[in-house]
Short mmCIF file of C-alpha atoms in Angstrom, two decimals:
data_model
loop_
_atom_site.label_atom_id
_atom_site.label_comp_id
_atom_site.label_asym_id
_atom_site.label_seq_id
_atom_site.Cartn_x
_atom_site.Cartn_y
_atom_site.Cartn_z
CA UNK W 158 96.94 44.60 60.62
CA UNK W 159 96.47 47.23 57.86
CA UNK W 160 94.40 47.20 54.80
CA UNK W 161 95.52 49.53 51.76
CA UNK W 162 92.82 50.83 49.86
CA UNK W 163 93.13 52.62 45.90
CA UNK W 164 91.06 52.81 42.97
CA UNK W 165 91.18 49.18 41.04
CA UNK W 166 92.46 51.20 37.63
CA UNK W 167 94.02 54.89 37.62
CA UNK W 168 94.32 55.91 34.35
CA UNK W 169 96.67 59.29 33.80
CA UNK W 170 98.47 61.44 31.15
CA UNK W 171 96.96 63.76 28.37
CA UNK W 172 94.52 61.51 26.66
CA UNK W 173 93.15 59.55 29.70
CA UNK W 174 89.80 60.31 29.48
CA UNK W 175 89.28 58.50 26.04
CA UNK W 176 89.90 55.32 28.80
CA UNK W 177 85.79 56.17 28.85
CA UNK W 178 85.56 54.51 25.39
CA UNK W 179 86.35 50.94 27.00
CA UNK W 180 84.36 50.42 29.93
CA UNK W 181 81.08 48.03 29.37
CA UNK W 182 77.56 49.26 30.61
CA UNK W 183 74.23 50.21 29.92
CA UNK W 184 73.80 53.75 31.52
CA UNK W 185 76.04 56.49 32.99
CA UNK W 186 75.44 59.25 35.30
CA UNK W 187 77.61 62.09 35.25
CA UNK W 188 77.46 64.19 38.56
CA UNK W 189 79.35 67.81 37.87
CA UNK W 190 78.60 71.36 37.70
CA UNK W 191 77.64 73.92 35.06
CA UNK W 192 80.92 75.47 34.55
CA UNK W 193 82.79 72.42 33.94
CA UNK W 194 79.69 71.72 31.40
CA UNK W 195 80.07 74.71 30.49
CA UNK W 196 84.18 74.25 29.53
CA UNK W 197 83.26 71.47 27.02
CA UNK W 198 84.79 68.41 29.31
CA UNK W 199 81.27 67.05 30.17
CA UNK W 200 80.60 66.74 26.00
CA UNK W 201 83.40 65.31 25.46
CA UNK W 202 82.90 62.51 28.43
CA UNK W 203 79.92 62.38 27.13
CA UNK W 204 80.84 61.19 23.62
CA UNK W 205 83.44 58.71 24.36
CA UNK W 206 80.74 57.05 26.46
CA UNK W 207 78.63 57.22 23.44
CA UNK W 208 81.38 55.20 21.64
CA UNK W 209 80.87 52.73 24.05
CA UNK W 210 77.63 52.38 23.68
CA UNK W 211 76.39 53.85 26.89
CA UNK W 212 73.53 56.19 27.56
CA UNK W 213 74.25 59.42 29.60
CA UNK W 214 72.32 61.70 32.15
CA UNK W 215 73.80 64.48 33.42
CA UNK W 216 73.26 65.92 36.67
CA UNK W 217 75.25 69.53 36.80
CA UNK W 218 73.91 71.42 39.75
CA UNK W 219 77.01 70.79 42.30
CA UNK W 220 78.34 73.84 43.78
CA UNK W 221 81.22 74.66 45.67
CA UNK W 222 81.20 72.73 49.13
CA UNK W 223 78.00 70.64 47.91
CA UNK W 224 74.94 70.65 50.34
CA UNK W 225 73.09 67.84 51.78
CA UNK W 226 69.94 69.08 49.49
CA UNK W 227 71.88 68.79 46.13
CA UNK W 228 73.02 65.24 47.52
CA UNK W 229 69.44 64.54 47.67
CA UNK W 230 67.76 66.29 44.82
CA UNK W 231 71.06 64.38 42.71
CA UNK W 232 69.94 60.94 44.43
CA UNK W 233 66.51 61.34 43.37
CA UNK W 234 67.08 61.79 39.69
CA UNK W 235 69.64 58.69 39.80
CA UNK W 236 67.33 56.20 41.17
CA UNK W 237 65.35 57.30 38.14
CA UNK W 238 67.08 56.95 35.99
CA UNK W 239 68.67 53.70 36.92
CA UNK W 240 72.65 53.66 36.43
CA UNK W 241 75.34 51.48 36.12
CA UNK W 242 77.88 53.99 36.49
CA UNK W 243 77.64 56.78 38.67
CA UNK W 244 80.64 59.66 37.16
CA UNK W 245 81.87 62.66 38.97
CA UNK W 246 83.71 65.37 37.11
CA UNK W 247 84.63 68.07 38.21
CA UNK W 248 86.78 69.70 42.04
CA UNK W 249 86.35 67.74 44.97
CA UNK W 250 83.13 69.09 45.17
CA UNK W 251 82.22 67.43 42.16
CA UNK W 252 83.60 63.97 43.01
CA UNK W 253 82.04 64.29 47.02
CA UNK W 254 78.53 65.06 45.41
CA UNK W 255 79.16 61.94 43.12
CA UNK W 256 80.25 59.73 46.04
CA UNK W 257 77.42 60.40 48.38
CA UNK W 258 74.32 60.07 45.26
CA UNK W 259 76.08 56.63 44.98
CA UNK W 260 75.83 55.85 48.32
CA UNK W 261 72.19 56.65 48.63
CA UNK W 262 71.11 55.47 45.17
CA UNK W 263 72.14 52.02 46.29
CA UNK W 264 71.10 52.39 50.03
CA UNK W 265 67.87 54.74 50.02
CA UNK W 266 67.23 53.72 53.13
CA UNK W 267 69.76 56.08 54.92
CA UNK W 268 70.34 59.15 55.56
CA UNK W 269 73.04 61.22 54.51
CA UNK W 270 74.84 62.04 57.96
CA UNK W 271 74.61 58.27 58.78
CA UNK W 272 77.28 57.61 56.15
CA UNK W 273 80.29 56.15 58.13
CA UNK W 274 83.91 54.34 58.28
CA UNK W 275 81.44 52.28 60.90
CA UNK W 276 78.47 51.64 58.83
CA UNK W 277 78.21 48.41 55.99
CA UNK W 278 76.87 50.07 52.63
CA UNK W 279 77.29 46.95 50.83
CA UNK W 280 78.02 48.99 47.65
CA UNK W 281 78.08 47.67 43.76
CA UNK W 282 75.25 46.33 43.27
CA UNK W 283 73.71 48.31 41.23
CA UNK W 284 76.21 50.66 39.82
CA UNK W 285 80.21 51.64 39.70
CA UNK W 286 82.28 55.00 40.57
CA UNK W 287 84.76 56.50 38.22
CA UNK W 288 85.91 59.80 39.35
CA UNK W 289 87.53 62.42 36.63
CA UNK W 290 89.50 65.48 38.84
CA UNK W 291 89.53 68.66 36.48
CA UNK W 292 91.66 70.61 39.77
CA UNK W 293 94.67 69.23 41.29
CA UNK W 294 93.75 69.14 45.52
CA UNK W 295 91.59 67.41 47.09
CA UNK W 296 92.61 63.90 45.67
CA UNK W 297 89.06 63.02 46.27
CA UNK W 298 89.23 60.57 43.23
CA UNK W 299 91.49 58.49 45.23
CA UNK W 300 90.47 58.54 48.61
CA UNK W 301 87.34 57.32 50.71
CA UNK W 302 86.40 60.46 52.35
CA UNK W 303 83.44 62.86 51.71
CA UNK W 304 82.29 66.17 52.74
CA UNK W 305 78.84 67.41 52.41
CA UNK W 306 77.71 70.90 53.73
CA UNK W 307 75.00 71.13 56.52
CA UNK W 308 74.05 74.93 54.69
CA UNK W 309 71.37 75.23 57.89
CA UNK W 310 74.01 74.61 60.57
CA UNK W 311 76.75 76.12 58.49
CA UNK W 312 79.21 73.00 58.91
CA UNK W 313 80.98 70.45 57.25
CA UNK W 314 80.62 67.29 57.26
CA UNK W 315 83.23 64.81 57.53
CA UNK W 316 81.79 61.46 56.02
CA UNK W 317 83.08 58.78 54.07
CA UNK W 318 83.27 54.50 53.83
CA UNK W 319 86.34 52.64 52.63
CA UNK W 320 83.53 51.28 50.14
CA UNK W 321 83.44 54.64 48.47
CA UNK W 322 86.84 54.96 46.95
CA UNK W 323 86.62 55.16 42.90
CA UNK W 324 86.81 52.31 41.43
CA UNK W 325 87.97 54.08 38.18
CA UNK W 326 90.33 57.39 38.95
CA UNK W 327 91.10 59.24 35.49
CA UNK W 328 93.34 61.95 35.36
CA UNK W 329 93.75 63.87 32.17
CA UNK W 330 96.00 67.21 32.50
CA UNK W 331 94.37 68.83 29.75
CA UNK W 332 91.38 69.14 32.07
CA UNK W 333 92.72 70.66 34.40
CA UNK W 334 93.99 73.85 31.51
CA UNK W 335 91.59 75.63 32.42
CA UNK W 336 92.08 76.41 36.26
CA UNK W 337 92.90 80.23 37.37
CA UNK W 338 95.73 81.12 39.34
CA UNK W 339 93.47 81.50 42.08
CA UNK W 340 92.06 77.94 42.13
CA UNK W 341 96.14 76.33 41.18
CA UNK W 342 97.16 77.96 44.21
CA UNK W 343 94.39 76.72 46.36
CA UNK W 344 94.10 73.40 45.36
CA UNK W 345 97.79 73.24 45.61
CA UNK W 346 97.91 74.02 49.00
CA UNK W 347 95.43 71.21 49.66
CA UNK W 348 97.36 68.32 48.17
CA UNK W 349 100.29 69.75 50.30
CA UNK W 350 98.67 69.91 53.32
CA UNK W 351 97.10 66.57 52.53
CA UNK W 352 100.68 65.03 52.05
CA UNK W 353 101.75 66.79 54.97
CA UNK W 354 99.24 65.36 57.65
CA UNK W 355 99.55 62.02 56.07
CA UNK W 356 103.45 61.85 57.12
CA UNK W 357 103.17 62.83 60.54
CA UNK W 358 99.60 60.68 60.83
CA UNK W 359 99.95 58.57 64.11
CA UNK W 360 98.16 56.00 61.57
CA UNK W 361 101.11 56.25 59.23
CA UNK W 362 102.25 53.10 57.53
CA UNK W 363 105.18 52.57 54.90
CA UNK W 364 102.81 52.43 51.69
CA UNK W 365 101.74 55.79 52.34
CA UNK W 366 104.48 57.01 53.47
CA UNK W 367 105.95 56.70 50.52
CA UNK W 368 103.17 58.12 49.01
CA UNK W 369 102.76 61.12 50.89
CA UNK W 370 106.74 62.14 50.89
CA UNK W 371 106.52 62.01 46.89
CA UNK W 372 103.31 64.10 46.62
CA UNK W 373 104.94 66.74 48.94
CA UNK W 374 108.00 66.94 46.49
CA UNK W 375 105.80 67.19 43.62
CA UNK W 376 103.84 70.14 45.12
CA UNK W 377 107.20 72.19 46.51
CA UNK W 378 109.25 71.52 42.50
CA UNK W 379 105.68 72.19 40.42
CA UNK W 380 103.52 74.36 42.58
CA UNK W 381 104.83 77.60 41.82
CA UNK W 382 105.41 76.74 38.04
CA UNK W 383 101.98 75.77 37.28
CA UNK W 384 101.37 79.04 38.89
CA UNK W 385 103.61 80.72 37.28
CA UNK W 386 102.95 78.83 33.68
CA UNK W 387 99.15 77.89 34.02
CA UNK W 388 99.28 76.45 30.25
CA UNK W 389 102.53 74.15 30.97
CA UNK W 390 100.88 70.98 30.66
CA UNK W 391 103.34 68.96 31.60
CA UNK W 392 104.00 70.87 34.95
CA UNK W 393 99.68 70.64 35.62
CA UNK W 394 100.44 67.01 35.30
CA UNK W 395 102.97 66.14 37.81
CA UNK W 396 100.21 68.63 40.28
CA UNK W 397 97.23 66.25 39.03
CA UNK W 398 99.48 63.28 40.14
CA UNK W 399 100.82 64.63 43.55
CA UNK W 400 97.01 65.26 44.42
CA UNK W 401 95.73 61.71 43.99
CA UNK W 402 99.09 60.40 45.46
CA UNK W 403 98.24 62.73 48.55
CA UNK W 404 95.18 61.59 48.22
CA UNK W 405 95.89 57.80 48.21
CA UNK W 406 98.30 58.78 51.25
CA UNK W 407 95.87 60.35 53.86
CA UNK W 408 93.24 57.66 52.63
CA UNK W 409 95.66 55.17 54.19
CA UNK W 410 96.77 57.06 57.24
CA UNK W 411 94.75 59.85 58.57
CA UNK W 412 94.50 64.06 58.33
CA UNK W 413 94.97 66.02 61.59
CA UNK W 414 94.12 69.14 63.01
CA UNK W 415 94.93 71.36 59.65
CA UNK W 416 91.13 69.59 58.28
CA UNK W 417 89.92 69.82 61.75
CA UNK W 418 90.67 73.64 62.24
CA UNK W 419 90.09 74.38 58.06
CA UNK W 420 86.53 72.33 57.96
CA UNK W 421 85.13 74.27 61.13
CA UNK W 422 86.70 77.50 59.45
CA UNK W 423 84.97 76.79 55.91
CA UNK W 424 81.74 75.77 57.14
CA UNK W 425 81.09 78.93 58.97
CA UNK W 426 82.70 81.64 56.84
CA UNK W 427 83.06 79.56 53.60
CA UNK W 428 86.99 80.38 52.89
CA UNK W 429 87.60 77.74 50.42
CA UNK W 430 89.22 74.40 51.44
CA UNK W 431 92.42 74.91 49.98
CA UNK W 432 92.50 78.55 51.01
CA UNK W 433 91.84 77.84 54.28
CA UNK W 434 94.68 75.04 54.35
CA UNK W 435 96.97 77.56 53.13
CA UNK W 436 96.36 79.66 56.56
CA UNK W 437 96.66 77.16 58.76
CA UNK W 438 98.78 74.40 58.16
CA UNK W 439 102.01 76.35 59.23
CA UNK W 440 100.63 77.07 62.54
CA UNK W 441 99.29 73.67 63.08
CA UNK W 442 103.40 72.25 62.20
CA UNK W 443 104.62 74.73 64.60
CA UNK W 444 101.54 73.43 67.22
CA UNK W 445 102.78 70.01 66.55
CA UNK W 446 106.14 70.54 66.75
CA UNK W 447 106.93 68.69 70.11
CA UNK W 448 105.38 65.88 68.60
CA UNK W 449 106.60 65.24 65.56
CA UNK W 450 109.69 66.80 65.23
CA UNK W 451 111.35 63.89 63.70
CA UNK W 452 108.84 63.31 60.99
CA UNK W 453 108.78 66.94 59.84
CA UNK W 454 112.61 67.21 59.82
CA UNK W 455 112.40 64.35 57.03
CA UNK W 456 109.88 66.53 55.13
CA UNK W 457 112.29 68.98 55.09
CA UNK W 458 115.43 66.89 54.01
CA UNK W 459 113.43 65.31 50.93
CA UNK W 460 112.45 68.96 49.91
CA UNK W 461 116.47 69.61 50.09
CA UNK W 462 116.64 71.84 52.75
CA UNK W 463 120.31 71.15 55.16
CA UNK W 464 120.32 72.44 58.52
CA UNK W 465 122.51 71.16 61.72
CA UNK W 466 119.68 69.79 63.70
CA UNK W 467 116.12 69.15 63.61
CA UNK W 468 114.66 72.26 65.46
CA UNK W 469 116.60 74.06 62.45
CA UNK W 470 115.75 71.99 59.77
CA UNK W 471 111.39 72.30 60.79
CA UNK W 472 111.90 75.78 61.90
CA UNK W 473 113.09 76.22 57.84
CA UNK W 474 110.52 73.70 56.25
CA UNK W 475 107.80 75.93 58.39
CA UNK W 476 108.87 79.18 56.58
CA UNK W 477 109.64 77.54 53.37
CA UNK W 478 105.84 76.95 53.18
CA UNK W 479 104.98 80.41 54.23
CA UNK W 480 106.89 81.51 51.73
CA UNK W 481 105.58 79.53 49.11
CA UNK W 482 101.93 81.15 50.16
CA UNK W 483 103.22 84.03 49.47
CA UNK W 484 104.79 83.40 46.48
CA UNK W 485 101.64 82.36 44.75
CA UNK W 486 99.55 84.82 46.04
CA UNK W 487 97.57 83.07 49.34
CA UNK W 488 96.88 84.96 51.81
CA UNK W 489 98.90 84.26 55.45
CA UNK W 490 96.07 84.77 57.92
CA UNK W 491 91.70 84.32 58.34
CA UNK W 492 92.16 88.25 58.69
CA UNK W 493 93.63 88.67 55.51
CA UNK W 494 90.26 87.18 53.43
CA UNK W 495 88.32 89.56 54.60
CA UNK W 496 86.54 88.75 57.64
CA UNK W 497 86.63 90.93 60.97
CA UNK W 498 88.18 89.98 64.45
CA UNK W 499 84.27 90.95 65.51
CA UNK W 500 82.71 88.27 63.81
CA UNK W 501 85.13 86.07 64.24
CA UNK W 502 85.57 86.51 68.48
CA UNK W 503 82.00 85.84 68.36
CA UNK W 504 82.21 82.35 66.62
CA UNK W 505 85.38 81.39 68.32
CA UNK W 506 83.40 79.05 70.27
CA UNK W 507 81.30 77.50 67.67
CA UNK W 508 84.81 77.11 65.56
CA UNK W 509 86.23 74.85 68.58
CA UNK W 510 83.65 73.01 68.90
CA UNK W 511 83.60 71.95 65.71
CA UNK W 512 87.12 71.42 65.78
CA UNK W 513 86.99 69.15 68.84
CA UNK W 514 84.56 67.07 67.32
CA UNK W 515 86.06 66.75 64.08
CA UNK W 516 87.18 62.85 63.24
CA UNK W 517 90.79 64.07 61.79
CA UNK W 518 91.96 65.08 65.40
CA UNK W 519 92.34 61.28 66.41
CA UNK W 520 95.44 60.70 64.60
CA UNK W 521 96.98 64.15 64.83
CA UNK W 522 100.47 63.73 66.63
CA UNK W 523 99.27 66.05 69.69
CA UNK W 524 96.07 65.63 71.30
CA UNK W 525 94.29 69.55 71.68
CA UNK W 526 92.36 70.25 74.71
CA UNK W 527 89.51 72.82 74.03
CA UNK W 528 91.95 76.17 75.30
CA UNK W 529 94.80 74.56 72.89
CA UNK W 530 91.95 75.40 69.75
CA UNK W 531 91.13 78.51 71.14
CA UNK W 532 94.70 79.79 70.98
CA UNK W 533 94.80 78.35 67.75
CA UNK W 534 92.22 79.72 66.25
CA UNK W 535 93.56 82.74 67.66
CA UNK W 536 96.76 82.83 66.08
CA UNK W 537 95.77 81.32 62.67
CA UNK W 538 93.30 84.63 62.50
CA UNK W 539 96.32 87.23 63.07
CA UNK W 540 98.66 85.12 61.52
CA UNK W 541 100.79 84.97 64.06
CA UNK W 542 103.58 82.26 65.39
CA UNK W 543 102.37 79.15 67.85
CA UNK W 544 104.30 78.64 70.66
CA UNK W 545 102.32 76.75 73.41
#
């Protein structure tokens, strides 16, 4: 028996966020950061809510990969101030920040690494989640899933509730305008490798299935024009919607070991999410490749690539993503960014830990023993080609 889960309303197109005029309430908080304050979209949330007759707080210190302390500090100001509708605009940062305050403004009485798939929150009953993406990646605004930094321990954590999906996701492609090359190409990468996992998920299912096959054809036809034509809006669009629709797709399957490997990766040497996806999801394919040879073959036929057998036809959808990194400028390798085989040798055990005790690995296609990591991490450092 399977249970789909989605936002109740997803509102989308140029215009969306006026959507904020209708909803009923007394008081919102907004949970974002200072540069998207800073760009103007916070104002303007802030005045269709106005129109609706709601008062506003606004909480903007999130930062990138937000910490169990700004989750806290956030939580304290909300229970404050009282609200009916907790808002997060902004990256996935943004929206994770947003989800967890929720959580703990209605259940103060737990902590923030006791949030679980496991645990009853019991959610609602004080306020409501809308979730407003300004990036097109992490299709946080769609999903149950949260990740909150452990800045002492230098790790990610992977938390989340089936409670905690939105019940509001708007997605307005003129707020996402305003995104650099730098941060299309990553966030790209993250709805692909989002999509990606979710196909080949051992907890695959037809609904997001469907899902997940669309969002990766979105991503390979739009990618590299957004990246190409940052102020296309139309093109930014069509990325917005393949994030939440990857989003919506690994919400109802599972990720695998691209999270596991990235999260452990990101944590310790903070190479953003997407970035990090970007290295390692081609190694992972070719890791998995015994596995799910099948299901990757059918990636590559609905991305249009022919070849006379399925070996061929992986083998081509492998470099066809390697190429696309390329094309829009992310880097092929953890070398690459910056950080030395030194450093890195001497966290190579702290990185497989983490990776074996990541919650994505359960529904990865191959099961990794501890040496299978290590190699891994190995050759997603130097870039190199998996063939164990």
């Amino acid at each position: 028996m399977w249970e789909f889960t989605s936002p109740r309303t997803i509102m989308f197109g140029r215009g969306a966020l006026e959507y904020l005029k209708e909803i009923e309430g007394e008081r919102a908080f907004i949970v974002t950061d200072k540069v998207i304050r800073g760009l103007g979209f916070v104002d303007k949330a802030v005045d269709y809510l106005k129109e609706a007759s709601i008062k506003v707080k606004v909480f903007d210190e999130v930062e990138p990969e937000p910490s169990i302390e700004t989750v806290k500090k956030g939580t304290e100001i909300a229970i404050d101030y009282q609200p009916d509708w907790i808002i997060g605009i902004g990256g996935g940062s943004s929206i994770d920040a947003a989800k967890a305050i929720w959580i703990l403004y209605e259940r103060p009485d737990i902590k923030v690494e006791e949030i679980s798939p496991l645990a009853k929150l019991g959610l609602r009953k004080k306020a409501r989640l809308i979730c407003i993406p300004t990036t097109s990646g992490s299709g946080s605004d769609a999903s149950w899933a949260i990740v909150v930094t452990d800045t002492k321990e230098r790790r990610k954590m992977e938390l989340g509730s089936k409670e905690v999906v939105p019940d509001v996701s708007i997605l307005d492609s003129e707020l996402t305008l305003t995104m650099s090359h730098e941060l299309i190409a990553d966030t790209g990468f993250d709805a692909l490798s989002h999509g990606v996992e979710a196909y080949v998920s051992q907890w695959r299912n037809d609904f997001s299935d469907a899902l997940a096959i669309r969002a990766i054809q979105l991503v390979f036809m739009y990618l590299p024009r957004a990246y190409r034509n940052p102020d296309d809006e139309v093109v930014r669009e069509k990325m917005q919607n393949a994030a939440t629709m990857a989003g919506l797709a690994f919400s109802n399957s599972h990720l695998g070991l691209v999270h596991a490997v990235a999260h452990a990766m990101g944590g310790l040497f903070k190479i953003p999410h997407g970035r990090a996806t970007a290295i390692v999801l081609p190694c992972v394919m070719e890791y998995n490749l015994r596995e799910a040879m099948e299901r990757y073959s059918e990636i590559s036929k609905a991305i249009g690539i022919k070849a006379s057998t399925q070996k061929e036809a992986v083998e081509e959808l492998v470099e066809a993503i390697r190429r696309l990194a390329v094309e829009i400028g992310e880097p092929t390798s953890v070398g690459a960014v910056g950080i030395s085989w030194v450093e890195y040798e001497k966290n190579l055990g702290k990185l497989v830990e983490r990776a074996m005790e990541s919650t994505t690995i359960v529904a990865d296609p191959r099961s990794p023993s501890t040496g299978d990591f290590r190699r891994l991490f190995v050759c997603v450092f130097r870039g190199k080609r998996v063939n164990f």
